[in-house]
Amino acid sequence: MFQNQIKMLPVFRNTLALSRIFTYGGRTRTFAHKPPYNLHHEPTQSRVDRIFSRRKSIRFLIPKVLQRYGAPLRAAPISHLTSFLVLHELTAIVPLFGLAACFHYTNWLPPYISEGQLVSKGVERFGKWFRKRGWLGPEAEGELLSRRGRWWGKGESGLRLVVEFGTAMATTEIKLDQLPQEMLSFNILKSGSFGGAGYRIGKLLMPGRKATETPNFLSLTSRGIVPHLSQDSVRNHTNINGVFVALEDFIERAPRCTPPIFQLEREIGTSALRSFISLSSGSLLVLGPRRNPPVPCSASNTNTSITILTSVGFSNLESDDYAEAAKKLQPDIVVGLGDVVYGDHKSSVKRIDKMGDRTIAWTADLISALEEEVDDDAADEAAAFIPASIFAPILPIETTAQSFYLDQLQDEMLSSISGLAIYSPSSVADLPPSLQSLPRLSLYESKGPHELLNEISLGIDLLTIPFISTATDAGIALDFSFPNTTIDPAPVPETPKALGIDMWSPYHAVDVSPLQSGCKCYTCTKHHRAYIQHLLMAKEMLAWVLLQLHNHHIMDVFFAAVRESIAQNTFEADCKAFGAMYEPEFPEQTGQGPRVRGYQFKSEGNDARKNVSAYGNLERIRRRMADTLDIDSTDLSSPEPVDEIGFKPL
């Protein structure tokens, strides 16, 4: 038809390139270009139909499990979108009134949201809305923002409703990145009882750190370093999950001089203490006021301070200074100050009462310092790190003697503490029920694995073990394992085995076997006993490095077996088998260990030298020369016999 029309209208032959003829309803129309609409009224597809008709969109953009829901949306898109909007608003409005009612009738507000910046927007919005309706009097306007986060009685119902609705709105509109990062999470996976006490296995979680399965141990440090081990050795050849660091190792001349640890320039969001000791980011960092075991001090604690021993002598650590240090150093866990009496000194009744009162005040100071609101200049830095979790100290006295302190913990401070620091395992059994679920860190000085098992049976989750480094310094390689009577019911030996091997013994000089048969630590897979014995005799520091790596691996395997035993409900039988299999004490030290620091122990008077002198006096050399030269020792007063005979090798 198109060609016939062109023949009938020869006028258009010369202008065919400039015009086109289309038939529309029996009439001919001329267009310079193709019309933008369909002249034949062909049905057009909606945008939704075009999207779902595309093969690529259905196959690649929509998961297969959701493709069957595409047909209803394609058939009624407006109804689906309207339903979505209605449900979206309902999910915002219903929780708003529901949370506000919950806050109102339970007399409770979430502390972080109601006391922080997140609620200010909601308080301002609902304050204006309530004032327009006369629900909030003008006398409360000045108190609206200054007193948010507190709880008011029914006499201030208007202001109370504002805060409740503002907190509810902040809760419903809060984003995940605005939520406070959980400082510490502890989950009890299984528990049991043994001799009236309760042991348990759990998992301790903290953002950015490796999960710690409990019961487990923390490595003790000296000035922030695990003795004999560099940080790369810790990362590459051990499974250490966490370390315990004492503040008294770093504040030798404070407050007269600012310690170097407080002068370190660091990036925003990083821990000053972690950067100072070069600790890996995945390891748990625990800060305490004193070492474990601490050196008893002659001076007593005061109402505002405890006595510590630094590298330059005894000093006092004020409660406010400790709280400020915990805030600046930013550890993962900080152990609260406790008025603990070390040594064999027995406390009087009056002294025990004072211990509880001081510990309450010091714990409150620490909580106030860590929960203190920062100014706008430090807001970015404060938001970039997780505040330290507080482990409240449990005093090494009877529970009845510290009942008032425990009541304060569970009534006033429970929401601000994340765990307990135990100085005496016997104090765990009588803890109040509200404190039972908190993780427990033991600062008790265990003398061996038998005492460790006793602590675990009482419910201790994290332990600090001084005898690991003590055995390493003595040249003793740990040689014990926790038995599994279900898998390997080994017979009880006639004579108990030794807990360790004295590597100073000349018996090992020609022994090329590993320290422990089947041990997979770096020391046992790379070296043998003869080499380590040679290093000890030569006073090479590598000897203690290799022993420390081995001893930490033995403890890792020991605690893994303990957790497996609790999971299999054989812990009680396995503990009895271990007690019958091994001696209660470590073997005696026969060699001279590495040189120790003077501030690591306190002399009691008439003690033997800790470090043997490396150089003797010249009298011994003079006698040896006299015997070698075969002359009277008195003749050595003049150089003539020496010049005549000459020197001979000694």
XYZ file of C-alpha atoms in Angstrom:
650
model
C 0.000 0.000 0.000
C 2.835 2.315 0.780
C 4.380 1.909 -2.686
C 1.013 2.483 -4.431
C 0.514 5.695 -2.546
C 3.891 6.917 -3.677
C 2.962 6.233 -7.357
C -0.367 8.068 -6.972
C 1.340 11.111 -5.531
C 4.321 11.893 -7.754
C 4.755 15.231 -6.037
C 6.446 13.487 -3.191
C 8.962 11.529 -5.275
C 11.605 14.271 -5.066
C 10.992 14.831 -1.344
C 10.884 11.197 -0.240
C 14.091 11.594 1.698
C 12.607 14.488 3.686
C 9.121 13.196 4.361
C 7.292 10.008 5.110
C 3.669 9.076 4.509
C 1.690 7.006 6.986
C -1.865 5.832 6.870
C -3.949 6.618 9.916
C -7.701 5.816 9.880
C -7.869 5.813 6.050
C -6.176 9.221 5.851
C -2.689 10.048 4.748
C -0.484 12.251 6.962
C 2.969 13.557 6.341
C 5.648 13.688 9.049
C 9.213 14.904 8.874
C 10.202 12.117 11.269
C 8.684 9.006 12.710
C 5.943 9.983 15.175
C 6.763 9.411 18.876
C 3.582 7.449 19.524
C 2.142 4.284 18.094
C -0.336 5.231 15.376
C -1.867 1.762 15.286
C -2.717 1.783 19.025
C -0.568 -1.223 19.829
C -0.784 -2.081 23.575
C 2.160 -0.698 25.561
C 3.849 -2.462 28.490
C 4.103 -0.916 31.897
C 7.492 -0.412 33.515
C 6.882 -3.319 35.864
C 5.929 -5.567 32.906
C 9.027 -4.535 31.011
C 11.230 -5.300 33.992
C 9.710 -8.739 34.561
C 9.614 -9.543 30.857
C 13.317 -9.169 30.530
C 14.954 -12.511 30.717
C 18.118 -11.102 32.190
C 16.296 -9.302 34.983
C 14.401 -12.389 36.092
C 17.284 -14.770 35.843
C 20.091 -12.678 37.172
C 18.567 -9.917 39.294
C 15.959 -11.925 41.202
C 17.015 -15.013 43.169
C 15.305 -18.229 42.185
C 13.657 -18.578 45.567
C 11.959 -15.178 45.065
C 10.910 -15.502 41.423
C 7.567 -17.043 42.334
C 6.666 -13.834 44.200
C 7.174 -11.762 41.053
C 3.827 -12.676 39.507
C 1.660 -11.096 42.275
C 3.794 -7.958 42.247
C 3.503 -7.786 38.475
C -0.259 -8.200 38.610
C -0.912 -5.586 41.327
C 2.110 -3.346 41.876
C 0.220 -0.447 43.473
C -1.400 -2.661 46.105
C 1.932 -4.202 47.039
C 3.683 -0.848 47.330
C 0.853 0.587 49.412
C 0.944 -2.397 51.744
C 4.687 -1.980 52.122
C 4.354 1.669 53.101
C 1.591 0.920 55.605
C 3.568 -1.874 57.223
C 6.668 0.315 57.300
C 4.858 3.017 59.238
C 3.156 0.529 61.530
C 6.476 -1.037 62.453
C 7.699 2.409 63.490
C 4.586 3.666 65.317
C 3.589 0.526 67.218
C 7.061 -0.048 68.736
C 7.225 3.642 69.634
C 4.139 3.518 71.846
C 4.932 -0.001 73.008
C 8.424 0.926 74.203
C 7.180 4.147 75.788
C 4.561 2.180 77.731
C 7.182 -0.381 78.738
C 9.512 2.355 80.019
C 6.659 4.056 81.836
C 5.236 1.058 83.699
C 8.514 -0.745 84.455
C 10.342 2.318 85.785
C 13.365 1.482 83.619
C 15.271 3.176 80.813
C 18.148 1.749 78.759
C 21.153 3.514 80.304
C 23.285 4.093 77.197
C 20.454 5.460 75.054
C 18.682 7.542 77.686
C 21.864 9.118 79.073
C 23.669 9.786 75.804
C 23.314 11.902 72.707
C 20.953 9.497 70.955
C 17.925 10.598 72.929
C 18.412 14.377 72.631
C 16.648 14.598 69.273
C 13.617 12.672 70.505
C 13.457 14.655 73.737
C 13.461 17.949 71.853
C 10.828 16.771 69.369
C 8.393 15.367 71.930
C 9.067 18.271 74.292
C 7.802 20.768 71.721
C 4.863 18.533 70.834
C 3.847 18.089 74.480
C 4.219 21.781 75.269
C 1.881 22.740 72.426
C -0.794 20.558 73.989
C -0.143 21.835 77.477
C 1.100 18.526 78.777
C 4.423 20.010 79.812
C 4.584 23.111 81.954
C 6.959 25.999 81.215
C 8.807 25.437 84.475
C 10.205 22.170 83.117
C 11.585 23.598 79.883
C 14.976 24.417 81.342
C 15.303 20.965 82.822
C 14.326 19.156 79.671
C 17.785 18.403 78.344
C 19.859 18.848 81.463
C 18.074 16.078 83.342
C 17.441 13.530 80.632
C 18.420 9.975 81.363
C 17.249 10.084 84.985
C 14.058 8.706 86.454
C 11.413 11.026 87.809
C 8.526 10.324 90.088
C 4.873 10.742 89.205
C 4.919 14.348 90.360
C 6.824 15.276 87.224
C 4.737 13.202 84.875
C 5.030 15.602 81.939
C 8.803 15.658 81.931
C 8.829 11.947 82.576
C 6.707 11.234 79.498
C 8.955 13.384 77.341
C 12.023 11.390 78.274
C 10.207 8.082 77.892
C 8.901 8.921 74.419
C 12.221 10.439 73.405
C 14.060 7.307 74.491
C 11.510 5.129 72.702
C 11.926 7.113 69.471
C 15.710 6.940 69.721
C 15.461 3.191 70.224
C 13.242 2.652 67.166
C 15.264 4.921 64.886
C 18.717 3.911 66.020
C 21.090 2.490 63.445
C 23.424 -0.404 64.002
C 26.523 1.760 63.753
C 25.082 4.064 66.435
C 24.639 1.301 68.956
C 27.350 1.032 71.598
C 29.743 -1.762 70.766
C 29.387 -4.503 73.305
C 32.296 -4.177 75.669
C 32.251 -7.822 76.651
C 29.953 -10.787 76.162
C 30.153 -13.992 78.169
C 28.041 -17.058 77.490
C 27.956 -20.090 79.772
C 27.716 -23.158 77.552
C 27.624 -25.875 80.196
C 27.970 -26.150 83.952
C 28.262 -28.859 86.546
C 28.936 -29.389 90.240
C 31.865 -31.006 91.966
C 32.022 -31.241 95.759
C 29.369 -28.576 96.261
C 30.958 -26.103 93.850
C 30.134 -25.420 90.225
C 32.502 -25.683 87.267
C 31.521 -24.488 83.824
C 32.654 -23.943 80.263
C 31.846 -20.786 78.341
C 32.955 -18.364 75.684
C 34.151 -14.824 76.229
C 33.656 -12.491 73.259
C 34.863 -8.967 72.591
C 34.750 -7.052 69.297
C 38.033 -7.234 67.426
C 39.505 -9.942 69.675
C 39.806 -13.677 69.335
C 37.088 -15.603 71.115
C 38.333 -17.015 74.405
C 36.962 -20.393 75.426
C 36.819 -20.821 79.168
C 38.223 -22.084 81.422
C 41.466 -20.643 80.085
C 44.486 -18.681 81.253
C 46.043 -15.272 80.710
C 49.795 -14.955 80.313
C 51.465 -12.813 82.935
C 53.775 -10.093 81.707
C 56.726 -8.121 83.018
C 56.541 -4.511 81.829
C 54.024 -5.614 79.221
C 56.056 -8.495 77.756
C 55.680 -12.226 78.367
C 59.029 -13.126 79.991
C 61.650 -14.413 77.515
C 59.338 -14.010 74.508
C 59.261 -11.276 71.902
C 55.935 -10.279 70.424
C 56.657 -11.986 67.099
C 57.427 -15.237 68.952
C 54.116 -14.908 70.787
C 52.240 -14.400 67.516
C 54.025 -17.104 65.510
C 54.672 -19.891 68.003
C 52.034 -19.680 70.748
C 48.255 -19.671 71.107
C 48.157 -17.005 73.811
C 44.695 -15.422 73.768
C 45.306 -12.698 76.319
C 47.808 -11.097 78.668
C 47.665 -9.511 82.100
C 49.557 -6.221 82.450
C 50.273 -4.416 85.737
C 50.174 -0.632 85.864
C 52.906 -0.493 88.515
C 55.383 -1.658 85.850
C 55.096 1.671 83.987
C 54.684 4.459 86.567
C 57.996 4.364 88.400
C 58.324 8.142 88.808
C 54.710 9.264 88.653
C 53.265 11.746 89.468
C 56.489 13.824 89.569
C 57.316 12.857 85.989
C 54.902 11.831 83.273
C 55.589 8.174 82.423
C 56.525 7.471 78.775
C 53.436 5.303 78.345
C 51.263 8.424 78.703
C 53.366 10.386 76.204
C 52.940 7.961 73.323
C 51.365 9.449 70.208
C 48.802 7.084 68.811
C 46.133 6.967 66.170
C 42.508 7.660 67.014
C 40.712 4.497 68.026
C 43.835 2.589 69.074
C 44.786 1.557 72.589
C 47.788 3.411 73.990
C 48.760 0.448 76.125
C 48.431 -2.012 73.244
C 50.561 0.202 71.008
C 53.185 0.728 73.715
C 53.774 -2.991 74.278
C 53.209 -3.916 70.587
C 50.507 -6.435 71.408
C 48.659 -8.016 68.500
C 45.152 -6.749 67.841
C 43.519 -10.135 68.384
C 44.826 -10.695 71.925
C 42.801 -9.783 75.001
C 44.447 -7.034 77.071
C 43.747 -6.951 80.817
C 45.071 -4.138 83.026
C 45.483 -4.501 86.770
C 47.033 -2.262 89.420
C 49.625 -4.765 90.672
C 51.580 -7.749 89.393
C 50.619 -11.296 90.132
C 51.981 -12.352 92.526
C 52.458 -8.896 94.051
C 55.337 -8.029 96.344
C 54.015 -7.235 99.852
C 54.615 -3.625 100.814
C 55.535 -2.436 104.267
C 53.250 0.610 104.107
C 49.491 0.180 104.332
C 46.843 1.380 101.907
C 45.093 4.666 102.602
C 41.507 5.759 102.044
C 42.370 7.070 98.577
C 45.358 4.974 97.438
C 47.074 1.607 97.483
C 50.776 0.929 97.991
C 52.709 -0.399 95.004
C 56.298 -1.382 94.241
C 57.846 0.195 91.153
C 61.318 -0.266 89.696
C 62.586 2.642 91.840
C 60.913 1.689 95.118
C 57.619 1.829 96.950
C 54.990 4.374 95.962
C 51.281 5.143 96.252
C 48.723 4.773 93.485
C 45.757 7.093 93.944
C 42.296 5.864 93.000
C 41.680 8.860 90.727
C 45.039 8.369 89.000
C 44.290 4.707 88.367
C 40.875 5.534 86.909
C 42.417 8.193 84.676
C 45.127 5.760 83.560
C 42.515 3.152 82.644
C 40.694 5.768 80.600
C 43.845 6.868 78.750
C 45.431 3.462 78.186
C 42.171 1.891 76.969
C 42.654 -1.802 77.775
C 39.969 -4.355 77.012
C 39.420 -5.210 80.675
C 40.449 -3.220 83.734
C 40.550 -4.784 87.201
C 39.180 -2.467 89.851
C 41.196 -1.381 92.848
C 40.703 -3.556 95.892
C 41.887 -2.935 99.426
C 43.696 -6.262 99.601
C 46.235 -7.100 102.292
C 49.074 -9.231 100.914
C 51.365 -11.495 102.898
C 50.688 -13.326 106.135
C 49.248 -10.317 107.928
C 45.879 -11.015 109.588
C 43.339 -8.226 109.407
C 41.274 -7.115 112.359
C 37.509 -6.713 112.283
C 37.848 -2.951 111.981
C 40.335 -3.372 109.127
C 37.965 -5.751 107.300
C 35.126 -3.233 107.482
C 37.415 -0.576 106.087
C 38.426 -2.874 103.209
C 34.854 -3.076 101.976
C 34.191 0.660 102.301
C 37.353 1.585 100.409
C 36.701 -0.911 97.638
C 33.181 0.471 97.141
C 34.506 4.020 96.800
C 37.335 3.010 94.448
C 35.023 0.970 92.222
C 32.603 3.901 92.015
C 35.489 6.197 91.013
C 36.493 3.832 88.223
C 32.938 3.528 86.918
C 32.461 7.302 86.948
C 35.705 7.890 85.051
C 34.986 5.355 82.319
C 31.352 6.425 81.886
C 32.085 10.135 81.955
C 30.702 12.037 78.971
C 33.346 13.607 76.752
C 33.296 17.053 75.187
C 32.731 17.717 71.502
C 36.468 17.916 70.709
C 37.057 14.374 71.938
C 33.758 12.939 70.724
C 35.232 11.449 67.548
C 38.046 9.798 69.439
C 35.708 8.487 72.137
C 33.399 6.972 69.545
C 36.282 5.177 67.862
C 37.161 2.850 70.731
C 35.323 0.509 73.041
C 35.407 1.529 76.722
C 37.183 -0.885 79.011
C 35.083 -3.529 80.742
C 35.324 -3.377 84.522
C 36.027 -6.465 86.616
C 35.043 -5.645 90.176
C 37.346 -7.124 92.848
C 36.022 -9.703 95.294
C 38.007 -9.382 98.516
C 39.813 -12.432 99.956
C 37.674 -12.475 103.092
C 34.541 -14.281 104.141
C 31.386 -13.456 102.241
C 29.554 -12.358 105.378
C 32.324 -9.837 106.119
C 31.910 -8.180 102.724
C 28.141 -8.557 102.432
C 27.574 -4.797 102.312
C 30.068 -4.463 99.455
C 28.410 -7.310 97.535
C 24.992 -5.724 98.070
C 26.297 -2.479 96.578
C 27.671 -4.356 93.583
C 24.389 -6.027 92.704
C 22.115 -3.111 93.601
C 24.022 -0.050 92.381
C 26.852 -1.160 90.094
C 25.673 -4.333 88.383
C 24.902 -2.613 85.078
C 28.373 -1.039 84.988
C 30.566 -4.071 85.683
C 31.281 -6.901 83.285
C 33.067 -9.438 85.479
C 34.659 -10.252 88.809
C 38.301 -10.376 89.908
C 38.773 -13.153 92.458
C 41.638 -13.004 94.968
C 40.640 -16.144 96.869
C 38.897 -19.104 95.165
C 36.934 -19.883 98.321
C 34.959 -16.649 97.947
C 33.285 -17.850 94.730
C 30.916 -20.384 96.284
C 28.858 -17.831 98.238
C 28.464 -15.145 95.584
C 24.959 -13.629 95.231
C 22.863 -15.151 92.418
C 22.891 -11.932 90.393
C 26.701 -12.086 90.183
C 26.953 -15.773 89.326
C 26.644 -15.287 85.565
C 29.552 -12.834 85.309
C 32.961 -14.089 84.124
C 35.515 -14.619 86.882
C 39.202 -13.784 86.665
C 41.406 -15.378 89.313
C 44.394 -13.445 90.666
C 45.261 -16.205 93.088
C 48.841 -17.525 93.082
C 48.463 -21.190 92.163
C 51.471 -23.344 92.986
C 50.732 -26.088 90.465
C 48.147 -27.748 88.201
C 46.431 -29.426 91.170
C 45.457 -26.011 92.544
C 44.386 -24.943 89.072
C 41.929 -27.819 88.925
C 40.588 -26.816 92.318
C 39.977 -23.271 91.074
C 38.277 -24.556 87.932
C 36.052 -26.837 89.994
C 34.936 -23.790 91.988
C 33.846 -21.962 88.840
C 36.845 -19.809 87.838
C 36.803 -18.904 84.136
C 40.112 -17.094 83.548
C 43.269 -17.811 85.502
C 46.645 -16.110 85.832
C 49.374 -18.725 86.305
C 52.663 -17.531 87.824
C 54.253 -20.988 87.897
C 54.668 -21.066 84.107
C 57.414 -18.441 84.152
C 58.711 -19.706 87.492
C 59.288 -23.157 86.012
C 60.890 -21.638 82.919
C 63.322 -19.577 84.997
C 64.230 -22.706 86.961
C 65.055 -24.588 83.757
C 62.103 -26.973 84.171
C 60.136 -28.211 81.181
C 56.514 -28.974 82.076
C 55.622 -32.603 81.453
C 52.005 -33.329 82.373
C 48.674 -33.688 80.609
C 45.087 -33.852 81.761
C 43.803 -37.417 81.353
C 40.622 -38.450 79.622
C 39.408 -41.536 81.422
C 36.723 -42.168 78.811
C 38.971 -42.272 75.750
C 42.207 -43.456 77.345
C 41.669 -45.128 80.729
C 45.386 -45.351 81.534
C 46.303 -47.299 84.683
C 47.435 -45.335 87.699
C 51.242 -45.636 88.092
C 52.680 -47.077 91.271
C 54.710 -43.943 91.884
C 53.384 -40.522 90.790
C 55.085 -38.901 87.848
C 56.992 -35.644 88.081
C 55.242 -32.522 86.851
C 58.346 -31.334 85.037
C 61.800 -32.217 83.779
C 64.900 -30.563 85.242
C 66.873 -29.681 82.141
C 69.992 -28.809 84.168
C 70.646 -32.479 84.771
C 73.724 -33.809 82.877
C 71.628 -36.849 82.008
C 70.112 -34.850 79.128
C 73.466 -33.874 77.618
C 73.319 -36.743 75.094
C 69.523 -37.151 74.867
C 68.226 -36.229 71.407
C 64.548 -36.862 72.200
C 61.990 -34.016 72.474
C 61.025 -32.526 75.807
C 57.729 -34.420 75.769
C 56.861 -37.330 73.540
C 54.245 -36.330 70.980
C 54.396 -32.616 71.831
C 53.734 -30.403 68.801
C 55.190 -27.150 70.110
C 57.939 -25.315 68.253
C 60.601 -26.416 70.733
C 59.841 -30.142 70.556
C 59.465 -30.199 66.762
C 62.697 -28.279 66.068
C 65.091 -29.108 68.920
C 65.957 -31.840 71.422
C 66.913 -32.097 75.073
C 70.668 -32.167 74.507
C 70.573 -28.836 72.699
C 68.491 -27.147 75.390
C 70.736 -28.535 78.136
C 73.756 -27.164 76.286
C 72.112 -23.720 76.041
C 71.393 -23.714 79.780
C 74.950 -24.623 80.669
C 76.219 -21.872 78.349
C 73.780 -19.363 79.923
C 72.284 -18.632 76.508
C 68.978 -16.752 76.679
C 67.620 -18.949 73.864
C 67.319 -21.770 76.416
C 64.646 -19.930 78.378
C 62.913 -18.802 75.181
C 62.494 -22.402 74.023
C 61.393 -23.565 77.476
C 58.807 -20.761 77.684
C 57.337 -21.711 74.312
C 57.070 -25.346 75.390
C 55.561 -24.581 78.792
C 52.878 -22.335 77.315
C 51.967 -25.029 74.815
C 51.620 -27.580 77.623
C 49.173 -25.287 79.405
C 47.198 -24.728 76.193
C 46.763 -28.488 75.754
C 45.965 -28.874 79.461
C 43.087 -26.368 79.400
C 41.743 -27.740 76.113
C 41.566 -31.196 77.737
C 39.827 -29.713 80.792
C 37.152 -28.096 78.632
C 36.643 -31.342 76.740
C 36.338 -33.230 80.010
C 33.640 -30.858 81.286
C 31.767 -31.176 78.000
C 31.817 -34.986 78.299
C 30.734 -34.972 81.988
C 33.937 -36.739 83.118
C 35.624 -33.826 84.869
C 35.304 -35.243 88.382
C 36.760 -38.641 87.462
C 39.513 -37.051 85.388
C 40.537 -34.778 88.262
C 40.875 -37.761 90.573
C 42.939 -39.609 87.982
C 45.214 -36.598 87.540
C 45.727 -36.281 91.289
C 46.798 -39.925 91.528
C 49.003 -39.745 88.449
C 51.239 -36.743 89.230
C 53.177 -35.420 92.186
C 51.736 -32.361 93.908
C 54.858 -30.185 93.511
C 57.423 -29.384 90.853
C 60.978 -30.759 91.089
C 63.587 -28.652 92.832
C 65.690 -26.242 90.838
C 69.308 -27.381 90.506
C 70.768 -24.701 88.206
C 71.067 -20.950 88.180
C 68.279 -19.244 86.293
C 68.387 -15.923 84.454
C 69.102 -12.745 86.331
C 66.036 -11.383 88.096
C 65.095 -7.773 88.669
C 65.284 -6.303 92.105
C 61.708 -5.017 92.095
C 60.312 -8.499 91.420
C 60.883 -9.654 94.978
C 61.326 -8.237 98.433
C 64.231 -9.182 100.657
C 63.191 -10.448 104.075
C 66.670 -10.205 105.605
C 69.612 -12.668 105.572
C 68.416 -14.028 102.223
C 70.796 -15.682 99.825
C 71.819 -13.774 96.718
C 69.275 -14.062 93.930
C 71.907 -13.456 91.234
C 75.292 -15.140 91.613
C 78.134 -12.748 90.964
C 79.531 -13.155 87.460
C 83.072 -12.184 88.570
C 85.026 -13.491 91.576
C 87.713 -11.629 93.468
C 91.365 -11.808 92.494
C 92.309 -13.966 95.467
C 91.015 -17.076 93.712
C 93.005 -16.203 90.585
C 96.127 -15.595 92.646
C 95.904 -19.011 94.245
C 95.434 -20.741 90.923
C 98.485 -18.968 89.534
C 100.504 -20.038 92.570
C 99.559 -23.671 92.089
C 100.344 -23.529 88.373
C 103.725 -21.871 88.798
C 104.667 -24.325 91.606
C 105.945 -21.574 93.868
C 104.895 -20.210 97.197
C 102.028 -17.839 96.974
C 103.936 -15.285 98.986
C 106.514 -15.029 96.232
C 103.898 -13.525 93.930
C 104.195 -10.221 95.738
C 107.065 -9.306 93.401
C 107.110 -9.732 89.643
C 110.552 -11.334 89.478
C 109.451 -15.045 89.652
C 106.886 -14.347 86.980
C 109.464 -12.744 84.718
C 111.842 -15.678 85.167
C 109.364 -18.520 84.769
C 106.838 -16.858 82.536
C 103.049 -17.322 82.397
C 101.637 -20.771 81.877
C 98.077 -21.572 80.808
C 95.768 -22.050 83.760
